[in-house]
């Protein structure tokens, strides 16, 4: 499914974000990527969507080298990978339904297909009744559920979530991860970057812990003890 082979990433200012990462993610895995701020968690996820390209090594998706995918084919890759990133904000001028429908409009799906698929995604995340609301009318948890619906509406093979519980209270954070767990059980591979130790230790998933750009541990049912 996903494989990092001797992957390093150095930015132009000399900062080494990732250092010789070797990692294999199988289909239907649920993996917490943990570590302190600056450990390389977000960089690792963004290599998968080719928002960033590694300085050395290979990132493979179903055995295809992501760095070698041409720009005019990137949309095909990104259709197969859903993202819930902190800086991918909802459009305030669009309703919940319209925000989720965006990626399907880009694919030029028919109105009837969009209606069906968006409604299914909103029902799956538990906010179908909020379809006509605007983001400003939603709670923090509802905003994050909308973002997840937007990420899964095109039925991706992989879902990348970068600190999806960062601004949420503990109960709402648990509900969001329970939703990701449900999506995972339906066959979607989940990679979630987080520094929320309570969440990691409660859900007992595979934990890949990064420190200063290196993998410090990789445990099947790991715990996270912040540095």
PDB file of C-alpha atoms in Angstrom:
ATOM      1  CA  UNK A   1       0.000   0.000   0.000  1.00  0.00           C
ATOM      2  CA  UNK A   2       2.415   2.711   1.248  1.00  0.00           C
ATOM      3  CA  UNK A   3       6.143   2.337   1.701  1.00  0.00           C
ATOM      4  CA  UNK A   4       8.915   4.746   2.648  1.00  0.00           C
ATOM      5  CA  UNK A   5      12.353   3.537   1.587  1.00  0.00           C
ATOM      6  CA  UNK A   6      15.336   5.429   3.053  1.00  0.00           C
ATOM      7  CA  UNK A   7      13.395   8.699   2.835  1.00  0.00           C
ATOM      8  CA  UNK A   8      15.009  11.959   3.914  1.00  0.00           C
ATOM      9  CA  UNK A   9      13.702  15.496   3.532  1.00  0.00           C
ATOM     10  CA  UNK A  10      15.840  18.587   3.939  1.00  0.00           C
ATOM     11  CA  UNK A  11      14.435  22.069   3.403  1.00  0.00           C
ATOM     12  CA  UNK A  12      16.366  24.864   1.650  1.00  0.00           C
ATOM     13  CA  UNK A  13      17.223  26.491   4.997  1.00  0.00           C
ATOM     14  CA  UNK A  14      19.096  23.343   5.987  1.00  0.00           C
ATOM     15  CA  UNK A  15      16.448  21.969   8.338  1.00  0.00           C
ATOM     16  CA  UNK A  16      16.305  18.173   8.213  1.00  0.00           C
ATOM     17  CA  UNK A  17      12.628  17.263   8.622  1.00  0.00           C
ATOM     18  CA  UNK A  18      12.973  13.525   7.971  1.00  0.00           C
ATOM     19  CA  UNK A  19      16.103  11.411   8.235  1.00  0.00           C
ATOM     20  CA  UNK A  20      16.303   7.939   6.661  1.00  0.00           C
ATOM     21  CA  UNK A  21      12.690   6.870   7.172  1.00  0.00           C
ATOM     22  CA  UNK A  22      11.862   3.244   6.430  1.00  0.00           C
ATOM     23  CA  UNK A  23       8.199   2.453   6.951  1.00  0.00           C
ATOM     24  CA  UNK A  24       5.585   0.132   5.475  1.00  0.00           C
ATOM     25  CA  UNK A  25       1.821   0.709   5.818  1.00  0.00           C
ATOM     26  CA  UNK A  26      -0.470  -2.129   4.786  1.00  0.00           C
ATOM     27  CA  UNK A  27      -3.983  -1.763   3.413  1.00  0.00           C
ATOM     28  CA  UNK A  28      -6.606  -1.126   6.125  1.00  0.00           C
ATOM     29  CA  UNK A  29      -3.974  -0.177   8.740  1.00  0.00           C
ATOM     30  CA  UNK A  30      -4.758   2.510  11.324  1.00  0.00           C
ATOM     31  CA  UNK A  31      -1.538   4.236  12.329  1.00  0.00           C
ATOM     32  CA  UNK A  32      -0.916   7.070  14.759  1.00  0.00           C
ATOM     33  CA  UNK A  33       2.114   9.161  13.748  1.00  0.00           C
ATOM     34  CA  UNK A  34       3.260  10.701  17.025  1.00  0.00           C
ATOM     35  CA  UNK A  35       6.001  13.020  18.182  1.00  0.00           C
ATOM     36  CA  UNK A  36       6.600  16.559  19.404  1.00  0.00           C
ATOM     37  CA  UNK A  37       6.159  19.651  17.253  1.00  0.00           C
ATOM     38  CA  UNK A  38       8.844  19.696  14.579  1.00  0.00           C
ATOM     39  CA  UNK A  39       9.392  15.927  14.656  1.00  0.00           C
ATOM     40  CA  UNK A  40       8.427  15.540  10.984  1.00  0.00           C
ATOM     41  CA  UNK A  41       4.839  14.261  11.258  1.00  0.00           C
ATOM     42  CA  UNK A  42       3.252  16.712   8.823  1.00  0.00           C
ATOM     43  CA  UNK A  43       6.175  16.444   6.409  1.00  0.00           C
ATOM     44  CA  UNK A  44       5.739  12.673   6.275  1.00  0.00           C
ATOM     45  CA  UNK A  45       2.047  13.003   5.397  1.00  0.00           C
ATOM     46  CA  UNK A  46       2.648  15.681   2.761  1.00  0.00           C
ATOM     47  CA  UNK A  47       5.141  13.471   0.943  1.00  0.00           C
ATOM     48  CA  UNK A  48       2.290  11.036   0.332  1.00  0.00           C
ATOM     49  CA  UNK A  49       0.242  13.632  -1.576  1.00  0.00           C
ATOM     50  CA  UNK A  50       3.338  15.062  -3.297  1.00  0.00           C
ATOM     51  CA  UNK A  51       2.805  18.464  -1.745  1.00  0.00           C
ATOM     52  CA  UNK A  52       6.435  17.914  -0.804  1.00  0.00           C
ATOM     53  CA  UNK A  53       9.057  15.741  -2.500  1.00  0.00           C
ATOM     54  CA  UNK A  54      11.750  13.874  -0.584  1.00  0.00           C
ATOM     55  CA  UNK A  55      15.384  14.916  -0.888  1.00  0.00           C
ATOM     56  CA  UNK A  56      16.389  11.263  -1.150  1.00  0.00           C
ATOM     57  CA  UNK A  57      14.726   7.866  -1.008  1.00  0.00           C
ATOM     58  CA  UNK A  58      11.356   6.737  -2.354  1.00  0.00           C
ATOM     59  CA  UNK A  59       7.737   6.994  -1.242  1.00  0.00           C
ATOM     60  CA  UNK A  60       5.677   4.278  -2.929  1.00  0.00           C
ATOM     61  CA  UNK A  61       1.896   4.061  -3.206  1.00  0.00           C
ATOM     62  CA  UNK A  62       0.810   0.655  -4.489  1.00  0.00           C
ATOM     63  CA  UNK A  63       4.392   0.302  -5.775  1.00  0.00           C
ATOM     64  CA  UNK A  64       4.282   3.566  -7.775  1.00  0.00           C
ATOM     65  CA  UNK A  65       6.993   6.114  -6.935  1.00  0.00           C
ATOM     66  CA  UNK A  66       4.976   9.185  -5.909  1.00  0.00           C
ATOM     67  CA  UNK A  67       7.801  11.619  -6.712  1.00  0.00           C
ATOM     68  CA  UNK A  68       7.788  10.438 -10.351  1.00  0.00           C
ATOM     69  CA  UNK A  69       4.075  11.017 -10.921  1.00  0.00           C
ATOM     70  CA  UNK A  70       3.815  13.920 -13.417  1.00  0.00           C
ATOM     71  CA  UNK A  71       1.890  17.047 -12.473  1.00  0.00           C
ATOM     72  CA  UNK A  72      -0.857  16.325 -15.004  1.00  0.00           C
ATOM     73  CA  UNK A  73      -1.519  12.939 -13.310  1.00  0.00           C
ATOM     74  CA  UNK A  74      -1.417  14.152  -9.708  1.00  0.00           C
ATOM     75  CA  UNK A  75      -5.182  14.582  -9.565  1.00  0.00           C
ATOM     76  CA  UNK A  76      -5.532  10.810 -10.030  1.00  0.00           C
ATOM     77  CA  UNK A  77      -3.279  10.151  -7.020  1.00  0.00           C
ATOM     78  CA  UNK A  78      -5.021  12.741  -4.860  1.00  0.00           C
ATOM     79  CA  UNK A  79      -8.430  11.309  -5.719  1.00  0.00           C
ATOM     80  CA  UNK A  80      -7.298   8.088  -4.034  1.00  0.00           C
ATOM     81  CA  UNK A  81      -5.994   9.864  -0.918  1.00  0.00           C
ATOM     82  CA  UNK A  82      -8.325  11.847   1.340  1.00  0.00           C
ATOM     83  CA  UNK A  83      -6.833  14.586   3.516  1.00  0.00           C
ATOM     84  CA  UNK A  84      -7.921  16.301   6.709  1.00  0.00           C
ATOM     85  CA  UNK A  85      -5.193  18.912   7.193  1.00  0.00           C
ATOM     86  CA  UNK A  86      -5.365  21.801   9.628  1.00  0.00           C
ATOM     87  CA  UNK A  87      -4.792  24.403   6.928  1.00  0.00           C
ATOM     88  CA  UNK A  88      -7.455  23.006   4.571  1.00  0.00           C
ATOM     89  CA  UNK A  89     -10.253  25.189   5.923  1.00  0.00           C
ATOM     90  CA  UNK A  90     -13.910  24.981   4.957  1.00  0.00           C
ATOM     91  CA  UNK A  91     -15.169  27.701   2.634  1.00  0.00           C
ATOM     92  CA  UNK A  92     -17.200  30.026   4.834  1.00  0.00           C
ATOM     93  CA  UNK A  93     -19.446  31.161   1.971  1.00  0.00           C
ATOM     94  CA  UNK A  94     -20.527  27.589   1.173  1.00  0.00           C
ATOM     95  CA  UNK A  95     -22.859  25.331   3.114  1.00  0.00           C
ATOM     96  CA  UNK A  96     -21.759  22.019   4.588  1.00  0.00           C
ATOM     97  CA  UNK A  97     -23.257  20.230   1.573  1.00  0.00           C
ATOM     98  CA  UNK A  98     -21.504  22.562  -0.893  1.00  0.00           C
ATOM     99  CA  UNK A  99     -18.144  22.178   0.854  1.00  0.00           C
ATOM    100  CA  UNK A 100     -18.333  18.407   0.666  1.00  0.00           C
ATOM    101  CA  UNK A 101     -19.565  18.503  -2.945  1.00  0.00           C
ATOM    102  CA  UNK A 102     -16.553  20.477  -4.211  1.00  0.00           C
ATOM    103  CA  UNK A 103     -14.332  17.535  -5.114  1.00  0.00           C
ATOM    104  CA  UNK A 104     -17.201  15.814  -6.938  1.00  0.00           C
ATOM    105  CA  UNK A 105     -17.906  18.980  -8.930  1.00  0.00           C
ATOM    106  CA  UNK A 106     -14.271  18.994 -10.042  1.00  0.00           C
ATOM    107  CA  UNK A 107     -14.809  15.426 -11.275  1.00  0.00           C
ATOM    108  CA  UNK A 108     -17.839  16.731 -13.232  1.00  0.00           C
ATOM    109  CA  UNK A 109     -20.252  14.310 -11.591  1.00  0.00           C
ATOM    110  CA  UNK A 110     -23.941  14.758 -12.305  1.00  0.00           C
ATOM    111  CA  UNK A 111     -26.202  16.599  -9.865  1.00  0.00           C
ATOM    112  CA  UNK A 112     -27.935  13.345  -8.938  1.00  0.00           C
ATOM    113  CA  UNK A 113     -24.608  11.606  -8.253  1.00  0.00           C
ATOM    114  CA  UNK A 114     -23.433  14.537  -6.127  1.00  0.00           C
ATOM    115  CA  UNK A 115     -26.678  14.565  -4.152  1.00  0.00           C
ATOM    116  CA  UNK A 116     -26.413  10.835  -3.446  1.00  0.00           C
ATOM    117  CA  UNK A 117     -22.694  10.691  -2.622  1.00  0.00           C
ATOM    118  CA  UNK A 118     -22.586  13.838  -0.472  1.00  0.00           C
ATOM    119  CA  UNK A 119     -25.656  12.724   1.469  1.00  0.00           C
ATOM    120  CA  UNK A 120     -24.043   9.318   2.064  1.00  0.00           C
ATOM    121  CA  UNK A 121     -20.824  10.942   3.323  1.00  0.00           C
ATOM    122  CA  UNK A 122     -22.688  13.338   5.627  1.00  0.00           C
ATOM    123  CA  UNK A 123     -24.801  10.500   7.002  1.00  0.00           C
ATOM    124  CA  UNK A 124     -21.665   8.446   7.646  1.00  0.00           C
ATOM    125  CA  UNK A 125     -20.114  11.226   9.736  1.00  0.00           C
ATOM    126  CA  UNK A 126     -23.395  11.951  11.512  1.00  0.00           C
ATOM    127  CA  UNK A 127     -24.232  15.469  10.309  1.00  0.00           C
ATOM    128  CA  UNK A 128     -26.696  14.966   7.467  1.00  0.00           C
ATOM    129  CA  UNK A 129     -29.151  17.236   9.290  1.00  0.00           C
ATOM    130  CA  UNK A 130     -26.567  20.064   9.095  1.00  0.00           C
ATOM    131  CA  UNK A 131     -26.252  19.925   5.290  1.00  0.00           C
ATOM    132  CA  UNK A 132     -27.656  23.429   4.766  1.00  0.00           C
ATOM    133  CA  UNK A 133     -25.703  25.050   7.606  1.00  0.00           C
ATOM    134  CA  UNK A 134     -22.726  27.334   7.027  1.00  0.00           C
ATOM    135  CA  UNK A 135     -19.400  26.636   8.799  1.00  0.00           C
ATOM    136  CA  UNK A 136     -19.877  29.583  11.175  1.00  0.00           C
ATOM    137  CA  UNK A 137     -23.027  27.888  12.500  1.00  0.00           C
ATOM    138  CA  UNK A 138     -21.234  24.658  13.427  1.00  0.00           C
ATOM    139  CA  UNK A 139     -19.459  23.485  16.575  1.00  0.00           C
ATOM    140  CA  UNK A 140     -15.783  22.553  16.401  1.00  0.00           C
ATOM    141  CA  UNK A 141     -16.646  18.873  16.237  1.00  0.00           C
ATOM    142  CA  UNK A 142     -19.154  19.453  13.440  1.00  0.00           C
ATOM    143  CA  UNK A 143     -16.566  21.426  11.451  1.00  0.00           C
ATOM    144  CA  UNK A 144     -14.149  18.509  11.750  1.00  0.00           C
ATOM    145  CA  UNK A 145     -16.852  16.001  10.766  1.00  0.00           C
ATOM    146  CA  UNK A 146     -17.545  18.128   7.685  1.00  0.00           C
ATOM    147  CA  UNK A 147     -13.848  18.075   6.829  1.00  0.00           C
ATOM    148  CA  UNK A 148     -13.814  14.293   7.181  1.00  0.00           C
ATOM    149  CA  UNK A 149     -16.924  13.981   4.985  1.00  0.00           C
ATOM    150  CA  UNK A 150     -15.181  16.105   2.353  1.00  0.00           C
ATOM    151  CA  UNK A 151     -12.149  13.812   2.555  1.00  0.00           C
ATOM    152  CA  UNK A 152     -14.095  10.544   2.191  1.00  0.00           C
ATOM    153  CA  UNK A 153     -16.788  11.556  -0.303  1.00  0.00           C
ATOM    154  CA  UNK A 154     -14.683  10.354  -3.240  1.00  0.00           C
ATOM    155  CA  UNK A 155     -14.119   6.996  -1.454  1.00  0.00           C
ATOM    156  CA  UNK A 156     -10.316   7.191  -1.091  1.00  0.00           C
ATOM    157  CA  UNK A 157      -8.105   4.208  -0.309  1.00  0.00           C
ATOM    158  CA  UNK A 158      -6.130   6.208   2.249  1.00  0.00           C
ATOM    159  CA  UNK A 159      -7.146   8.975   4.652  1.00  0.00           C
ATOM    160  CA  UNK A 160      -4.446  11.292   6.029  1.00  0.00           C
ATOM    161  CA  UNK A 161      -5.409  13.293   9.124  1.00  0.00           C
ATOM    162  CA  UNK A 162      -3.014  15.916  10.491  1.00  0.00           C
ATOM    163  CA  UNK A 163      -3.878  16.792  14.108  1.00  0.00           C
ATOM    164  CA  UNK A 164      -7.650  16.408  13.500  1.00  0.00           C
ATOM    165  CA  UNK A 165      -8.379  16.692  17.239  1.00  0.00           C
ATOM    166  CA  UNK A 166      -6.036  19.609  17.903  1.00  0.00           C
ATOM    167  CA  UNK A 167      -8.633  22.256  18.759  1.00  0.00           C
ATOM    168  CA  UNK A 168     -11.295  19.981  20.251  1.00  0.00           C
ATOM    169  CA  UNK A 169     -12.302  19.203  23.817  1.00  0.00           C
ATOM    170  CA  UNK A 170     -11.453  15.669  25.033  1.00  0.00           C
ATOM    171  CA  UNK A 171     -14.948  14.204  24.524  1.00  0.00           C
ATOM    172  CA  UNK A 172     -15.330  15.622  21.005  1.00  0.00           C
ATOM    173  CA  UNK A 173     -11.783  14.501  20.158  1.00  0.00           C
ATOM    174  CA  UNK A 174     -12.683  10.939  21.120  1.00  0.00           C
ATOM    175  CA  UNK A 175     -15.816  11.081  18.971  1.00  0.00           C
ATOM    176  CA  UNK A 176     -13.785  12.202  15.950  1.00  0.00           C
ATOM    177  CA  UNK A 177     -11.309   9.336  16.378  1.00  0.00           C
ATOM    178  CA  UNK A 178     -14.184   6.890  16.851  1.00  0.00           C
ATOM    179  CA  UNK A 179     -15.480   8.118  13.493  1.00  0.00           C
ATOM    180  CA  UNK A 180     -12.060   7.561  11.896  1.00  0.00           C
ATOM    181  CA  UNK A 181     -12.025   4.089  13.454  1.00  0.00           C
ATOM    182  CA  UNK A 182     -15.410   3.342  11.857  1.00  0.00           C
ATOM    183  CA  UNK A 183     -14.126   4.517   8.456  1.00  0.00           C
ATOM    184  CA  UNK A 184     -11.031   2.341   8.917  1.00  0.00           C
ATOM    185  CA  UNK A 185     -13.156  -0.743   9.666  1.00  0.00           C
ATOM    186  CA  UNK A 186     -14.867  -0.217   6.311  1.00  0.00           C
ATOM    187  CA  UNK A 187     -11.495  -0.688   4.601  1.00  0.00           C
ATOM    188  CA  UNK A 188      -9.867   2.753   4.411  1.00  0.00           C
ATOM    189  CA  UNK A 189      -6.254   3.007   5.568  1.00  0.00           C
ATOM    190  CA  UNK A 190      -5.836   5.765   8.175  1.00  0.00           C
ATOM    191  CA  UNK A 191      -2.678   7.708   9.029  1.00  0.00           C
ATOM    192  CA  UNK A 192      -3.264  10.224  11.805  1.00  0.00           C
ATOM    193  CA  UNK A 193      -0.563  12.613  12.987  1.00  0.00           C
ATOM    194  CA  UNK A 194      -1.121  13.652  16.587  1.00  0.00           C
ATOM    195  CA  UNK A 195       0.542  14.714  19.808  1.00  0.00           C
ATOM    196  CA  UNK A 196      -2.583  13.831  21.845  1.00  0.00           C
ATOM    197  CA  UNK A 197      -1.302  11.138  24.210  1.00  0.00           C
ATOM    198  CA  UNK A 198      -4.730  10.501  25.761  1.00  0.00           C
ATOM    199  CA  UNK A 199      -6.226   9.649  22.367  1.00  0.00           C
ATOM    200  CA  UNK A 200      -3.325   7.406  21.325  1.00  0.00           C
ATOM    201  CA  UNK A 201      -3.304   5.514  24.606  1.00  0.00           C
ATOM    202  CA  UNK A 202      -7.085   5.015  24.624  1.00  0.00           C
ATOM    203  CA  UNK A 203      -7.446   3.625  21.097  1.00  0.00           C
ATOM    204  CA  UNK A 204      -4.423   1.286  21.120  1.00  0.00           C
ATOM    205  CA  UNK A 205      -3.514   1.380  17.435  1.00  0.00           C
ATOM    206  CA  UNK A 206      -0.142   1.021  15.763  1.00  0.00           C
ATOM    207  CA  UNK A 207       2.120   3.887  16.822  1.00  0.00           C
ATOM    208  CA  UNK A 208       5.019   5.236  14.761  1.00  0.00           C
ATOM    209  CA  UNK A 209       6.876   7.738  16.935  1.00  0.00           C
ATOM    210  CA  UNK A 210       9.085  10.362  15.329  1.00  0.00           C
ATOM    211  CA  UNK A 211      11.812  12.342  17.070  1.00  0.00           C
ATOM    212  CA  UNK A 212      14.008  14.845  15.251  1.00  0.00           C
ATOM    213  CA  UNK A 213      12.980  13.357  11.896  1.00  0.00           C
ATOM    214  CA  UNK A 214      13.788   9.757  12.773  1.00  0.00           C
ATOM    215  CA  UNK A 215      11.548   6.822  13.678  1.00  0.00           C
ATOM    216  CA  UNK A 216      12.209   6.225  17.361  1.00  0.00           C
ATOM    217  CA  UNK A 217       9.707   3.377  17.716  1.00  0.00           C
ATOM    218  CA  UNK A 218       7.114   1.461  15.705  1.00  0.00           C
ATOM    219  CA  UNK A 219       4.745  -0.581  17.865  1.00  0.00           C
ATOM    220  CA  UNK A 220       1.694  -2.609  16.906  1.00  0.00           C
ATOM    221  CA  UNK A 221      -0.403  -1.436  19.872  1.00  0.00           C
ATOM    222  CA  UNK A 222       1.807   1.332  21.096  1.00  0.00           C
ATOM    223  CA  UNK A 223       1.572   3.980  23.742  1.00  0.00           C
ATOM    224  CA  UNK A 224       2.592   7.594  23.471  1.00  0.00           C
ATOM    225  CA  UNK A 225       4.550   9.198  26.267  1.00  0.00           C
ATOM    226  CA  UNK A 226       5.295  12.792  25.231  1.00  0.00           C
ATOM    227  CA  UNK A 227       8.987  13.731  25.248  1.00  0.00           C
TER     228      UNK A 227
END
